[in-house]
Amino acid sequence: MSRGRLTNQIREIAQERLGREIDQVELRLYPYLQYTMMNDQRLDPAKINGEERKILQSLREGGFIEGGASGLSMTKDFWDAINEILWISYVERGAE
């Protein structure tokens, strides 16, 4: 089972949909971002490490997200892209 593994297919989708390369840490951050947006829409600083903070800053600079602990928002395009990535990397592959 390859759930949550960064594959070439995931890299290609991220490049195509987001115009950026992602690494394993960023891929593993996406489920938390999805969960956060579907629930209280506030990041919990205790659940974010230094490397993830850098990724979040990069996503802010790229215009994909805004805010954080005081309130998180993201673009529809980013939402759609991370959900496609999550489907392929966690759901579809999880059925193998």
PDB file of C-alpha atoms in Angstrom:
ATOM      1  CA  MET A   1       0.000   0.000   0.000  1.00  0.00           C
ATOM      2  CA  SER A   2       1.399   3.406  -0.933  1.00  0.00           C
ATOM      3  CA  ARG A   3      -0.949   5.760   0.914  1.00  0.00           C
ATOM      4  CA  GLY A   4       0.417   9.257   1.283  1.00  0.00           C
ATOM      5  CA  ARG A   5       3.505   8.568  -0.784  1.00  0.00           C
ATOM      6  CA  LEU A   6       4.789  11.246  -3.127  1.00  0.00           C
ATOM      7  CA  THR A   7       4.802   9.691  -6.589  1.00  0.00           C
ATOM      8  CA  ASN A   8       5.700  11.030 -10.008  1.00  0.00           C
ATOM      9  CA  GLN A   9       1.978  11.297 -10.762  1.00  0.00           C
ATOM     10  CA  ILE A  10       1.452  13.471  -7.676  1.00  0.00           C
ATOM     11  CA  ARG A  11       4.469  15.614  -8.570  1.00  0.00           C
ATOM     12  CA  GLU A  12       3.082  16.130 -12.076  1.00  0.00           C
ATOM     13  CA  ILE A  13      -0.377  17.078 -10.801  1.00  0.00           C
ATOM     14  CA  ALA A  14       1.106  19.549  -8.310  1.00  0.00           C
ATOM     15  CA  GLN A  15       3.218  21.115 -11.036  1.00  0.00           C
ATOM     16  CA  GLU A  16       0.294  21.267 -13.466  1.00  0.00           C
ATOM     17  CA  ARG A  17      -2.397  22.427 -11.024  1.00  0.00           C
ATOM     18  CA  LEU A  18      -0.318  24.536  -8.620  1.00  0.00           C
ATOM     19  CA  GLY A  19       2.695  25.469 -10.718  1.00  0.00           C
ATOM     20  CA  ARG A  20       4.990  24.267  -7.930  1.00  0.00           C
ATOM     21  CA  GLU A  21       6.948  21.270  -6.829  1.00  0.00           C
ATOM     22  CA  ILE A  22       5.873  19.664  -3.588  1.00  0.00           C
ATOM     23  CA  ASP A  23       7.738  17.354  -1.277  1.00  0.00           C
ATOM     24  CA  GLN A  24       6.617  14.583   1.067  1.00  0.00           C
ATOM     25  CA  VAL A  25       6.181  17.022   3.971  1.00  0.00           C
ATOM     26  CA  GLU A  26       3.859  19.246   1.938  1.00  0.00           C
ATOM     27  CA  LEU A  27       1.865  16.243   0.743  1.00  0.00           C
ATOM     28  CA  ARG A  28       1.402  15.117   4.347  1.00  0.00           C
ATOM     29  CA  LEU A  29       0.296  18.656   5.320  1.00  0.00           C
ATOM     30  CA  TYR A  30      -2.619  18.638   2.836  1.00  0.00           C
ATOM     31  CA  PRO A  31      -4.918  16.348   4.879  1.00  0.00           C
ATOM     32  CA  TYR A  32      -4.572  18.721   7.833  1.00  0.00           C
ATOM     33  CA  LEU A  33      -5.335  21.742   5.630  1.00  0.00           C
ATOM     34  CA  GLN A  34      -8.374  19.973   4.206  1.00  0.00           C
ATOM     35  CA  TYR A  35      -9.590  18.989   7.685  1.00  0.00           C
ATOM     36  CA  THR A  36      -9.047  22.526   8.966  1.00  0.00           C
ATOM     37  CA  MET A  37     -11.043  24.090   6.140  1.00  0.00           C
ATOM     38  CA  MET A  38     -13.919  21.675   6.665  1.00  0.00           C
ATOM     39  CA  ASN A  39     -14.050  22.325  10.405  1.00  0.00           C
ATOM     40  CA  ASP A  40     -13.019  25.410  12.387  1.00  0.00           C
ATOM     41  CA  GLN A  41     -10.910  27.039   9.617  1.00  0.00           C
ATOM     42  CA  ARG A  42      -8.141  27.908  12.069  1.00  0.00           C
ATOM     43  CA  LEU A  43      -4.713  26.325  12.120  1.00  0.00           C
ATOM     44  CA  ASP A  44      -3.550  25.037  15.496  1.00  0.00           C
ATOM     45  CA  PRO A  45       0.048  26.295  15.928  1.00  0.00           C
ATOM     46  CA  ALA A  46       0.786  23.319  18.199  1.00  0.00           C
ATOM     47  CA  LYS A  47       0.153  20.986  15.247  1.00  0.00           C
ATOM     48  CA  ILE A  48       2.500  22.764  12.811  1.00  0.00           C
ATOM     49  CA  ASN A  49       6.286  22.263  12.881  1.00  0.00           C
ATOM     50  CA  GLY A  50       8.957  24.585  11.510  1.00  0.00           C
ATOM     51  CA  GLU A  51       9.193  22.885   8.143  1.00  0.00           C
ATOM     52  CA  GLU A  52       5.404  23.047   7.721  1.00  0.00           C
ATOM     53  CA  ARG A  53       5.446  26.748   8.681  1.00  0.00           C
ATOM     54  CA  LYS A  54       7.848  27.376   5.782  1.00  0.00           C
ATOM     55  CA  ILE A  55       5.502  25.536   3.433  1.00  0.00           C
ATOM     56  CA  LEU A  56       2.539  27.570   4.676  1.00  0.00           C
ATOM     57  CA  GLN A  57       4.513  30.771   4.124  1.00  0.00           C
ATOM     58  CA  SER A  58       5.317  29.662   0.588  1.00  0.00           C
ATOM     59  CA  LEU A  59       1.629  28.904  -0.027  1.00  0.00           C
ATOM     60  CA  ARG A  60       0.732  32.394   1.259  1.00  0.00           C
ATOM     61  CA  GLU A  61       3.334  34.001  -0.974  1.00  0.00           C
ATOM     62  CA  GLY A  62       1.966  31.999  -3.910  1.00  0.00           C
ATOM     63  CA  GLY A  63      -1.536  33.334  -3.255  1.00  0.00           C
ATOM     64  CA  PHE A  64      -2.985  29.901  -2.428  1.00  0.00           C
ATOM     65  CA  ILE A  65      -3.863  30.568   1.216  1.00  0.00           C
ATOM     66  CA  GLU A  66      -4.330  33.481   3.597  1.00  0.00           C
ATOM     67  CA  GLY A  67      -4.212  33.632   7.356  1.00  0.00           C
ATOM     68  CA  GLY A  68      -3.571  30.776   9.724  1.00  0.00           C
ATOM     69  CA  ALA A  69      -4.271  30.524  13.442  1.00  0.00           C
ATOM     70  CA  SER A  70      -6.600  33.514  13.414  1.00  0.00           C
ATOM     71  CA  GLY A  71      -8.512  32.140  10.435  1.00  0.00           C
ATOM     72  CA  LEU A  72      -7.469  30.230   7.339  1.00  0.00           C
ATOM     73  CA  SER A  73      -8.784  30.741   3.840  1.00  0.00           C
ATOM     74  CA  MET A  74      -7.722  29.263   0.521  1.00  0.00           C
ATOM     75  CA  THR A  75      -8.535  29.671  -3.125  1.00  0.00           C
ATOM     76  CA  LYS A  76     -11.005  27.357  -4.818  1.00  0.00           C
ATOM     77  CA  ASP A  77      -8.280  26.304  -7.254  1.00  0.00           C
ATOM     78  CA  PHE A  78      -6.004  25.290  -4.362  1.00  0.00           C
ATOM     79  CA  TRP A  79      -8.861  23.442  -2.657  1.00  0.00           C
ATOM     80  CA  ASP A  80      -9.616  21.535  -5.875  1.00  0.00           C
ATOM     81  CA  ALA A  81      -5.949  20.721  -6.452  1.00  0.00           C
ATOM     82  CA  ILE A  82      -5.246  19.397  -2.955  1.00  0.00           C
ATOM     83  CA  ASN A  83      -8.403  17.302  -3.032  1.00  0.00           C
ATOM     84  CA  GLU A  84      -7.361  15.743  -6.339  1.00  0.00           C
ATOM     85  CA  ILE A  85      -3.913  15.079  -4.886  1.00  0.00           C
ATOM     86  CA  LEU A  86      -5.414  13.595  -1.715  1.00  0.00           C
ATOM     87  CA  TRP A  87      -7.756  11.393  -3.724  1.00  0.00           C
ATOM     88  CA  ILE A  88      -4.899   9.935  -5.728  1.00  0.00           C
ATOM     89  CA  SER A  89      -2.374   9.657  -2.914  1.00  0.00           C
ATOM     90  CA  TYR A  90      -4.610   8.472  -0.058  1.00  0.00           C
ATOM     91  CA  VAL A  91      -7.932   7.170  -1.349  1.00  0.00           C
ATOM     92  CA  GLU A  92      -7.370   5.692  -4.801  1.00  0.00           C
ATOM     93  CA  ARG A  93      -4.010   4.173  -3.907  1.00  0.00           C
ATOM     94  CA  GLY A  94      -5.323   3.033  -0.556  1.00  0.00           C
ATOM     95  CA  ALA A  95      -7.656   0.666  -2.414  1.00  0.00           C
ATOM     96  CA  GLU A  96      -4.739  -1.151  -4.093  1.00  0.00           C
TER      97      GLU A  96
END
